mmCIF file of C-alpha atoms in Angstrom:
data_model
loop_
_atom_site.group_PDB
_atom_site.id
_atom_site.type_symbol
_atom_site.label_atom_id
_atom_site.label_comp_id
_atom_site.label_asym_id
_atom_site.label_seq_id
_atom_site.Cartn_x
_atom_site.Cartn_y
_atom_site.Cartn_z
ATOM 1 C CA MET Q 1 52.997 -14.540 -77.483
ATOM 2 C CA PRO Q 2 51.345 -17.285 -78.670
ATOM 3 C CA GLY Q 3 49.314 -17.312 -81.902
ATOM 4 C CA ILE Q 4 46.381 -18.835 -83.599
ATOM 5 C CA ASN Q 5 48.420 -21.946 -84.761
ATOM 6 C CA GLU Q 6 49.183 -22.681 -81.260
ATOM 7 C CA VAL Q 7 45.669 -22.508 -80.203
ATOM 8 C CA ALA Q 8 44.461 -24.818 -83.148
ATOM 9 C CA GLN Q 9 47.227 -27.442 -82.241
ATOM 10 C CA LEU Q 10 46.298 -27.549 -78.638
ATOM 11 C CA ALA Q 11 42.645 -27.635 -79.349
ATOM 12 C CA GLY Q 12 43.075 -30.173 -82.174
ATOM 13 C CA VAL Q 13 41.217 -28.278 -84.727
ATOM 14 C CA SER Q 14 42.063 -25.978 -87.766
ATOM 15 C CA THR Q 15 42.885 -22.320 -87.649
ATOM 16 C CA ALA Q 16 39.496 -21.522 -89.270
ATOM 17 C CA THR Q 17 37.719 -23.386 -86.513
ATOM 18 C CA VAL Q 18 39.848 -21.619 -83.845
ATOM 19 C CA SER Q 19 38.525 -18.192 -85.801
ATOM 20 C CA ARG Q 20 35.036 -18.892 -86.056
ATOM 21 C CA ALA Q 21 34.772 -20.344 -82.331
ATOM 22 C CA LEU Q 22 36.436 -17.120 -80.886
ATOM 23 C CA SER Q 23 34.777 -14.279 -83.210
ATOM 24 C CA GLY Q 24 31.479 -15.748 -82.471
ATOM 25 C CA ASN Q 25 30.827 -16.117 -86.407
ATOM 26 C CA GLY Q 26 29.976 -18.967 -88.235
ATOM 27 C CA HIS Q 27 28.879 -22.503 -86.741
ATOM 28 C CA VAL Q 28 30.937 -24.191 -84.450
ATOM 29 C CA SER Q 29 29.677 -26.922 -81.992
ATOM 30 C CA GLU Q 30 29.343 -25.858 -78.473
ATOM 31 C CA ALA Q 31 31.913 -28.708 -77.337
ATOM 32 C CA THR Q 32 34.448 -27.426 -79.879
ATOM 33 C CA ARG Q 33 34.124 -23.845 -78.623
ATOM 34 C CA GLU Q 34 34.697 -24.814 -75.305
ATOM 35 C CA ARG Q 35 37.892 -26.918 -76.267
ATOM 36 C CA VAL Q 36 38.818 -23.957 -78.433
ATOM 37 C CA HIS Q 37 38.148 -21.316 -75.623
ATOM 38 C CA ALA Q 38 39.882 -23.522 -73.118
ATOM 39 C CA ALA Q 39 43.194 -23.667 -75.176
ATOM 40 C CA ALA Q 40 43.343 -19.849 -75.685
ATOM 41 C CA LEU Q 41 42.957 -19.370 -71.887
ATOM 42 C CA GLU Q 42 45.624 -21.882 -71.152
ATOM 43 C CA LEU Q 43 47.731 -20.191 -73.509
ATOM 44 C CA GLY Q 44 46.932 -16.629 -72.734
ATOM 45 C CA TYR Q 45 46.007 -16.173 -76.418
ATOM 46 C CA VAL Q 46 43.900 -12.972 -77.020
ATOM 47 C CA VAL Q 47 42.400 -12.046 -80.348
ATOM 48 C CA SER Q 48 43.820 -9.222 -82.125
ATOM 49 C CA SER Q 49 40.793 -6.630 -82.793
ATOM 50 C CA HIS Q 50 42.851 -5.089 -85.603
ATOM 51 C CA ALA Q 51 43.267 -8.619 -87.283
ATOM 52 C CA SER Q 52 39.727 -9.739 -86.693
ATOM 53 C CA ALA Q 53 38.366 -6.427 -88.131
ATOM 54 C CA LEU Q 54 40.529 -7.162 -91.186
ATOM 55 C CA ALA Q 55 39.288 -10.886 -91.337
ATOM 56 C CA THR Q 56 35.632 -10.088 -90.716
ATOM 57 C CA GLY Q 57 35.143 -6.632 -91.685
ATOM 58 C CA ARG Q 58 33.822 -6.052 -88.127
ATOM 59 C CA MET Q 59 34.963 -3.574 -85.684
ATOM 60 C CA LYS Q 60 32.994 -5.790 -82.796
ATOM 61 C CA ASN Q 61 31.812 -2.145 -81.782
ATOM 62 C CA VAL Q 62 28.402 -1.029 -81.441
ATOM 63 C CA GLY Q 63 27.328 2.817 -81.381
ATOM 64 C CA VAL Q 64 24.441 3.948 -79.235
ATOM 65 C CA VAL Q 65 22.807 7.280 -79.409
ATOM 66 C CA ILE Q 66 20.842 8.733 -76.721
ATOM 67 C CA PRO Q 67 19.162 12.027 -75.783
ATOM 68 C CA PHE Q 68 20.221 11.920 -72.050
ATOM 69 C CA LEU Q 69 22.682 10.934 -69.810
ATOM 70 C CA ASN Q 70 21.496 12.334 -66.311
ATOM 71 C CA ARG Q 71 17.982 10.542 -66.718
ATOM 72 C CA TRP Q 72 17.602 6.962 -64.814
ATOM 73 C CA PHE Q 73 15.720 5.568 -67.471
ATOM 74 C CA TYR Q 74 18.204 6.314 -70.302
ATOM 75 C CA GLY Q 75 21.231 4.898 -68.220
ATOM 76 C CA ALA Q 76 19.069 1.879 -67.263
ATOM 77 C CA VAL Q 77 18.382 0.848 -70.960
ATOM 78 C CA LEU Q 78 22.089 1.583 -71.734
ATOM 79 C CA GLU Q 79 23.187 -0.643 -68.798
ATOM 80 C CA GLY Q 80 20.877 -3.801 -70.377
ATOM 81 C CA ALA Q 81 22.397 -2.949 -73.764
ATOM 82 C CA GLU Q 82 26.127 -3.037 -72.637
ATOM 83 C CA SER Q 83 25.707 -6.264 -70.586
ATOM 84 C CA ALA Q 84 24.181 -7.851 -73.787
ATOM 85 C CA LEU Q 85 26.983 -6.507 -76.156
ATOM 86 C CA LEU Q 86 29.698 -7.655 -73.799
ATOM 87 C CA SER Q 87 28.078 -11.225 -73.636
ATOM 88 C CA HIS Q 88 28.339 -11.270 -77.287
ATOM 89 C CA GLY Q 89 32.068 -10.060 -77.394
ATOM 90 C CA TYR Q 90 31.031 -6.443 -78.500
ATOM 91 C CA ASP Q 91 32.066 -2.941 -77.146
ATOM 92 C CA LEU Q 92 30.077 -0.097 -76.942
ATOM 93 C CA THR Q 93 30.226 3.505 -78.183
ATOM 94 C CA LEU Q 94 28.378 6.181 -76.750
ATOM 95 C CA TYR Q 95 27.228 9.470 -78.210
ATOM 96 C CA ASN Q 96 25.049 11.555 -76.004
ATOM 97 C CA LEU Q 97 23.213 13.956 -78.135
ATOM 98 C CA SER Q 98 22.017 16.225 -75.581
ATOM 99 C CA GLY Q 99 23.735 19.290 -77.007
ATOM 100 C CA GLY Q 100 21.610 19.958 -80.107
ATOM 101 C CA GLY Q 101 21.361 20.062 -83.859
ATOM 102 C CA ASP Q 102 24.981 20.659 -84.803
ATOM 103 C CA GLU Q 103 26.238 17.808 -82.384
ATOM 104 C CA ARG Q 104 23.408 15.370 -83.659
ATOM 105 C CA ALA Q 105 24.333 16.317 -87.347
ATOM 106 C CA SER Q 106 28.164 15.760 -86.665
ATOM 107 C CA VAL Q 107 27.447 12.391 -85.247
ATOM 108 C CA PHE Q 108 25.103 11.218 -88.041
ATOM 109 C CA GLU Q 109 27.238 12.814 -90.958
ATOM 110 C CA HIS Q 110 30.930 11.766 -89.499
ATOM 111 C CA PHE Q 111 31.122 9.332 -86.614
ATOM 112 C CA LEU Q 112 28.628 6.820 -87.253
ATOM 113 C CA LEU Q 113 29.214 6.858 -91.015
ATOM 114 C CA ARG Q 114 32.920 6.031 -90.456
ATOM 115 C CA LYS Q 115 33.895 2.194 -90.017
ATOM 116 C CA ARG Q 116 33.926 2.672 -86.392
ATOM 117 C CA VAL Q 117 30.871 0.877 -85.586
ATOM 118 C CA ASP Q 118 29.155 -2.321 -87.020
ATOM 119 C CA ALA Q 119 25.521 -1.188 -86.038
ATOM 120 C CA VAL Q 120 23.518 1.521 -84.133
ATOM 121 C CA ILE Q 121 21.120 1.220 -81.664
ATOM 122 C CA ALA Q 122 18.775 4.599 -81.149
ATOM 123 C CA ILE Q 123 17.463 5.053 -77.536
ATOM 124 C CA ALA Q 124 14.223 7.316 -77.420
ATOM 125 C CA LEU Q 125 15.511 9.003 -80.634
ATOM 126 C CA GLU Q 126 13.382 9.370 -83.685
ATOM 127 C CA LEU Q 127 16.014 9.180 -86.706
ATOM 128 C CA THR Q 128 15.018 11.159 -89.697
ATOM 129 C CA GLU Q 129 14.762 9.340 -93.245
ATOM 130 C CA ALA Q 130 17.917 10.804 -94.240
ATOM 131 C CA GLU Q 131 19.823 9.726 -91.169
ATOM 132 C CA VAL Q 132 18.203 6.091 -91.857
ATOM 133 C CA GLY Q 133 18.981 6.051 -95.164
ATOM 134 C CA ARG Q 134 22.827 6.984 -94.624
ATOM 135 C CA LEU Q 135 23.213 4.130 -92.253
ATOM 136 C CA HIS Q 136 21.430 1.597 -94.619
ATOM 137 C CA ASP Q 137 23.657 2.608 -97.454
ATOM 138 C CA LEU Q 138 26.810 1.707 -95.634
ATOM 139 C CA GLY Q 139 24.845 -1.703 -94.512
ATOM 140 C CA LYS Q 140 24.875 -0.783 -90.767
ATOM 141 C CA PRO Q 141 21.847 -2.296 -89.109
ATOM 142 C CA ILE Q 142 19.716 -0.280 -86.795
ATOM 143 C CA VAL Q 143 17.393 -0.975 -84.016
ATOM 144 C CA GLY Q 144 15.314 1.591 -82.245
ATOM 145 C CA VAL Q 145 13.982 1.877 -78.755
ATOM 146 C CA GLY Q 146 11.016 3.890 -77.886
ATOM 147 C CA GLY Q 147 8.634 4.139 -80.774
ATOM 148 C CA THR Q 148 8.321 3.261 -84.521
ATOM 149 C CA MET Q 149 10.560 4.459 -87.487
ATOM 150 C CA GLU Q 150 10.128 3.725 -91.222
ATOM 151 C CA GLY Q 151 12.356 1.195 -92.392
ATOM 152 C CA VAL Q 152 13.654 0.358 -89.022
ATOM 153 C CA PRO Q 153 12.958 -2.686 -86.450
ATOM 154 C CA THR Q 154 11.866 -0.853 -83.229
ATOM 155 C CA LEU Q 155 10.986 -1.743 -79.848
ATOM 156 C CA SER Q 156 8.430 0.270 -77.753
ATOM 157 C CA ILE Q 157 5.744 0.167 -74.890
ATOM 158 C CA ASP Q 158 2.396 1.556 -75.223
ATOM 159 C CA ASP Q 159 2.325 4.794 -73.594
ATOM 160 C CA ILE Q 160 -1.191 5.307 -73.977
ATOM 161 C CA GLY Q 161 -2.060 1.853 -72.525
ATOM 162 C CA VAL Q 162 0.641 2.571 -69.749
ATOM 163 C CA ALA Q 163 -1.196 5.778 -68.675
ATOM 164 C CA ARG Q 164 -4.792 4.349 -68.700
ATOM 165 C CA LEU Q 165 -3.517 1.508 -66.573
ATOM 166 C CA ALA Q 166 -1.979 4.074 -63.755
ATOM 167 C CA THR Q 167 -4.975 6.083 -63.875
ATOM 168 C CA GLU Q 168 -7.518 3.127 -63.926
ATOM 169 C CA HIS Q 169 -5.746 2.040 -60.798
ATOM 170 C CA LEU Q 170 -6.394 5.232 -59.254
ATOM 171 C CA LEU Q 171 -10.204 5.277 -60.429
ATOM 172 C CA ALA Q 172 -10.572 1.611 -58.868
ATOM 173 C CA LEU Q 173 -9.462 3.082 -55.691
ATOM 174 C CA GLY Q 174 -12.525 5.354 -55.727
ATOM 175 C CA HIS Q 175 -10.604 8.335 -56.753
ATOM 176 C CA THR Q 176 -12.550 10.925 -59.101
ATOM 177 C CA VAL Q 177 -10.342 14.245 -58.706
ATOM 178 C CA ILE Q 178 -7.020 12.858 -60.298
ATOM 179 C CA ALA Q 179 -4.465 15.348 -61.385
ATOM 180 C CA HIS Q 180 -1.807 14.681 -63.928
ATOM 181 C CA ILE Q 181 1.935 15.968 -64.286
ATOM 182 C CA GLY Q 182 3.341 15.296 -67.510
ATOM 183 C CA GLY Q 183 4.910 17.127 -70.543
ATOM 184 C CA ASN Q 184 3.739 20.149 -72.735
ATOM 185 C CA LYS Q 185 4.737 20.926 -76.342
ATOM 186 C CA ASP Q 186 7.745 22.818 -75.005
ATOM 187 C CA SER Q 187 9.245 19.626 -73.373
ATOM 188 C CA GLU Q 188 7.921 17.392 -75.970
ATOM 189 C CA MET Q 189 10.288 14.242 -76.770
ATOM 190 C CA ASP Q 190 10.830 12.146 -79.570
ATOM 191 C CA PHE Q 191 7.705 9.565 -80.301
ATOM 192 C CA HIS Q 192 5.489 12.334 -78.391
ATOM 193 C CA VAL Q 193 5.663 10.360 -75.201
ATOM 194 C CA PRO Q 194 4.283 13.360 -72.854
ATOM 195 C CA SER Q 195 1.279 13.729 -75.148
ATOM 196 C CA LYS Q 196 0.593 9.950 -75.307
ATOM 197 C CA ARG Q 197 0.507 9.578 -71.624
ATOM 198 C CA ARG Q 198 -1.830 12.733 -71.316
ATOM 199 C CA VAL Q 199 -4.217 10.994 -73.867
ATOM 200 C CA GLY Q 200 -3.881 7.873 -71.848
ATOM 201 C CA TYR Q 201 -4.795 9.595 -68.547
ATOM 202 C CA GLU Q 202 -7.761 11.478 -70.601
ATOM 203 C CA GLU Q 203 -9.114 8.374 -72.085
ATOM 204 C CA ALA Q 204 -9.202 6.532 -68.803
ATOM 205 C CA LEU Q 205 -11.133 9.380 -66.920
ATOM 206 C CA VAL Q 206 -13.812 9.852 -70.181
ATOM 207 C CA ALA Q 207 -14.023 5.734 -69.961
ATOM 208 C CA ALA Q 208 -15.053 6.369 -66.111
ATOM 209 C CA ASP Q 209 -17.581 9.354 -67.221
ATOM 210 C CA ILE Q 210 -15.195 12.044 -65.719
ATOM 211 C CA THR Q 211 -14.625 14.937 -68.164
ATOM 212 C CA PRO Q 212 -10.713 15.928 -67.685
ATOM 213 C CA ASP Q 213 -10.148 19.236 -66.111
ATOM 214 C CA PRO Q 214 -7.294 21.332 -67.539
ATOM 215 C CA GLU Q 215 -6.901 22.818 -64.032
ATOM 216 C CA LEU Q 216 -5.867 19.508 -62.971
ATOM 217 C CA PHE Q 217 -2.754 19.425 -65.422
ATOM 218 C CA GLU Q 218 0.616 20.861 -64.487
ATOM 219 C CA ALA Q 219 3.608 20.678 -67.042
ATOM 220 C CA ALA Q 220 7.184 19.352 -66.120
ATOM 221 C CA ASP Q 221 10.366 18.183 -67.455
ATOM 222 C CA PHE Q 222 10.452 14.514 -66.230
ATOM 223 C CA THR Q 223 12.928 15.545 -63.422
ATOM 224 C CA LEU Q 224 12.197 15.167 -59.768
ATOM 225 C CA GLN Q 225 12.610 18.771 -59.469
ATOM 226 C CA GLY Q 226 10.325 19.555 -62.062
ATOM 227 C CA GLY Q 227 7.574 17.236 -60.519
ATOM 228 C CA TYR Q 228 8.265 18.803 -56.922
ATOM 229 C CA ALA Q 229 7.365 22.476 -58.334
ATOM 230 C CA ALA Q 230 4.286 21.071 -60.557
ATOM 231 C CA ALA Q 231 3.055 19.062 -57.563
ATOM 232 C CA LYS Q 232 3.348 22.381 -55.345
ATOM 233 C CA GLN Q 233 1.065 24.147 -57.518
ATOM 234 C CA LEU Q 234 -1.558 21.403 -57.899
ATOM 235 C CA LEU Q 235 -1.472 20.306 -54.157
ATOM 236 C CA GLY Q 236 -1.308 23.870 -53.034
ATOM 237 C CA ASN Q 237 -4.597 24.750 -54.522
ATOM 238 C CA PRO Q 238 -7.093 25.204 -51.464
ATOM 239 C CA ARG Q 239 -10.273 25.251 -54.020
ATOM 240 C CA LYS Q 240 -9.397 21.913 -56.170
ATOM 241 C CA ARG Q 241 -6.748 19.901 -54.621
ATOM 242 C CA PRO Q 242 -6.619 16.703 -56.031
ATOM 243 C CA THR Q 243 -6.812 13.322 -54.079
ATOM 244 C CA ALA Q 244 -4.330 11.503 -56.333
ATOM 245 C CA VAL Q 245 -2.018 12.522 -58.659
ATOM 246 C CA PHE Q 246 -0.445 10.504 -61.820
ATOM 247 C CA ALA Q 247 2.821 11.706 -62.905
ATOM 248 C CA ALA Q 248 4.234 10.512 -66.270
ATOM 249 C CA SER Q 249 7.521 9.430 -64.550
ATOM 250 C CA ASP Q 250 8.586 8.020 -61.405
ATOM 251 C CA GLU Q 251 10.992 10.803 -61.261
ATOM 252 C CA MET Q 252 8.259 13.191 -61.208
ATOM 253 C CA ALA Q 253 6.135 11.123 -58.978
ATOM 254 C CA ILE Q 254 8.966 11.141 -56.319
ATOM 255 C CA GLY Q 255 9.149 14.846 -56.554
ATOM 256 C CA THR Q 256 5.349 14.854 -55.911
ATOM 257 C CA ILE Q 257 5.604 13.009 -52.643
ATOM 258 C CA LEU Q 258 8.231 15.107 -51.496
ATOM 259 C CA ALA Q 259 6.140 18.364 -52.364
ATOM 260 C CA ALA Q 260 3.191 16.795 -50.588
ATOM 261 C CA ARG Q 261 5.322 16.145 -47.631
ATOM 262 C CA ASP Q 262 6.625 19.627 -47.349
ATOM 263 C CA LEU Q 263 2.753 21.005 -47.413
ATOM 264 C CA GLY Q 264 1.993 18.631 -44.440
ATOM 265 C CA LEU Q 265 -0.065 16.197 -46.616
ATOM 266 C CA ASN Q 266 0.091 12.614 -45.865
ATOM 267 C CA VAL Q 267 0.795 10.104 -48.791
ATOM 268 C CA PRO Q 268 -1.479 8.223 -49.280
ATOM 269 C CA GLY Q 269 -3.661 9.380 -46.806
ATOM 270 C CA ASP Q 270 -4.250 12.954 -48.400
ATOM 271 C CA VAL Q 271 -3.269 12.061 -51.652
ATOM 272 C CA SER Q 272 -2.295 9.048 -53.634
ATOM 273 C CA VAL Q 273 0.448 9.182 -55.864
ATOM 274 C CA ILE Q 274 1.622 6.810 -58.935
ATOM 275 C CA GLY Q 275 4.460 7.154 -61.612
ATOM 276 C CA VAL Q 276 5.847 5.205 -64.712
ATOM 277 C CA ASP Q 277 9.056 3.360 -64.999
ATOM 278 C CA ASP Q 278 9.611 1.481 -61.741
ATOM 279 C CA HIS Q 279 12.856 3.853 -60.878
ATOM 280 C CA GLU Q 280 15.455 2.270 -58.622
ATOM 281 C CA LEU Q 281 14.195 4.634 -56.077
ATOM 282 C CA SER Q 282 10.719 3.603 -56.144
ATOM 283 C CA ASP Q 283 10.591 0.880 -53.925
ATOM 284 C CA PHE Q 284 12.451 3.163 -51.191
ATOM 285 C CA PHE Q 285 9.784 5.856 -51.414
ATOM 286 C CA GLY Q 286 6.667 2.972 -51.523
ATOM 287 C CA LEU Q 287 5.919 4.438 -54.921
ATOM 288 C CA SER Q 288 3.245 2.799 -57.117
ATOM 289 C CA THR Q 289 4.126 2.506 -60.763
ATOM 290 C CA VAL Q 290 3.972 1.021 -63.935
ATOM 291 C CA ALA Q 291 7.041 -0.713 -64.646
ATOM 292 C CA GLN Q 292 8.255 -0.613 -68.144
ATOM 293 C CA PHE Q 293 11.726 -2.717 -67.471
ATOM 294 C CA PRO Q 294 14.417 -0.596 -69.171
ATOM 295 C CA ALA Q 295 17.279 -2.952 -68.996
ATOM 296 C CA LEU Q 296 15.187 -5.451 -70.802
ATOM 297 C CA GLN Q 297 14.406 -3.050 -73.609
ATOM 298 C CA GLY Q 298 18.547 -2.403 -73.825
ATOM 299 C CA ARG Q 299 19.120 -6.321 -73.917
ATOM 300 C CA MET Q 300 16.132 -6.824 -76.478
ATOM 301 C CA ALA Q 301 17.651 -4.227 -78.688
ATOM 302 C CA VAL Q 302 21.207 -6.073 -78.733
ATOM 303 C CA ASP Q 303 19.433 -9.409 -79.389
ATOM 304 C CA MET Q 304 17.603 -8.008 -82.569
ATOM 305 C CA LEU Q 305 20.928 -6.504 -83.668
ATOM 306 C CA MET Q 306 22.906 -9.722 -83.049
ATOM 307 C CA ASP Q 307 20.577 -11.377 -85.317
ATOM 308 C CA GLN Q 308 21.495 -9.154 -88.287
ATOM 309 C CA LEU Q 309 25.020 -9.048 -87.443
ATOM 310 C CA LYS Q 310 25.805 -12.639 -87.421
ATOM 311 C CA PRO Q 311 26.326 -14.885 -90.802
ATOM 312 C CA GLY Q 312 23.146 -16.685 -91.941
ATOM 313 C CA HIS Q 313 20.963 -14.349 -89.654
ATOM 314 C CA ARG Q 314 17.362 -14.532 -89.703
ATOM 315 C CA GLU Q 315 15.581 -11.503 -91.307
ATOM 316 C CA ILE Q 316 14.357 -8.905 -89.191
ATOM 317 C CA SER Q 317 11.501 -7.101 -90.327
ATOM 318 C CA ALA Q 318 11.200 -3.317 -90.036
ATOM 319 C CA THR Q 319 8.307 -3.523 -87.692
ATOM 320 C CA ASN Q 320 7.354 -2.494 -83.816
ATOM 321 C CA THR Q 321 7.855 -5.099 -81.122
ATOM 322 C CA ALA Q 322 5.674 -4.377 -78.160
ATOM 323 C CA LEU Q 323 7.365 -4.314 -74.888
ATOM 324 C CA PRO Q 324 5.675 -5.468 -71.805
ATOM 325 C CA PHE Q 325 4.794 -3.322 -68.858
ATOM 326 C CA GLU Q 326 3.066 -4.234 -65.345
ATOM 327 C CA LEU Q 327 1.199 -2.388 -62.426
ATOM 328 C CA ILE Q 328 3.174 -2.447 -59.294
ATOM 329 C CA VAL Q 329 1.318 -1.356 -56.152
ATOM 330 C CA ARG Q 330 3.025 -0.286 -53.224
ATOM 331 C CA SER Q 331 2.345 2.079 -50.289
ATOM 332 C CA SER Q 332 1.749 5.248 -52.226
ATOM 333 C CA THR Q 333 -1.988 4.663 -53.411
ATOM 334 C CA ALA Q 334 -4.762 3.675 -51.309
ATOM 335 C CA ARG Q 335 -8.285 3.933 -51.213
ATOM 336 C CA GLN Q 336 -10.238 7.143 -51.264
ATOM 337 C CA VAL Q 337 -12.372 7.589 -48.300
#
């Protein structure tokens, strides 16, 4: 097997330069980096992960903690993070914390604190002060996605603003009897996403001189099945059937479209529907939505981590970075006639 000395000789550089070029740590000109990579490829040289870890103190591995694996949004954020980590030469270790408090305690008290990961990305999980403190004490950088955390650089969208935009779209189409499918206290997530989206919905109504009606709200669990069941209740009410529905996620909005069809209602002729996310199936269902670009969120989180992991990194302040969102109008919403 060829070694680092052979790569250095073929590339015409020192072994230290080979190490910097292949690890991505330290300054190397682009031309030299390309020459070293070409030499390593020609010789079939592969960096030993064990040797690299001993030399740099890095495992080239990032731990990602996530509350669900069976929801599209979390998978999309994860996919964006993974592709970005691979481009930087890092592996990803996933910790799914859907099992509850004991599982979470085990991950934060044992797995993440061992020298298995160089840094942590928390997706839609509000870390406790103790969890953040333990990771900081071990020098493991953290980036959060989904909301603000004390002492941690984070990325998040304005959930109130997202809900206002979706509701204002329905109002602009002339709808005044607008229902909302969101979460309740029992289904509350970290960072209070369901509550914030309900606040945004109600703020938009009040700004249009419409008093929010509790009978036009149904709680669901952010799944397609939950949205279907909630929409059946709202749209099946003959005395107060809404002409439009704002669902706090695209999966619930798709469930709403299916419920409307099963009730013999036309979307958007009888009821307009809008969601949040820009789910991969949204275009197929013609769903109007507010896109929040989850894959971009994952890539941005990795970029923030790399700024902290690389030598001479620029300091990242422990503040929140606002993420973009965008109204996408499709065929599920139309003017009220």
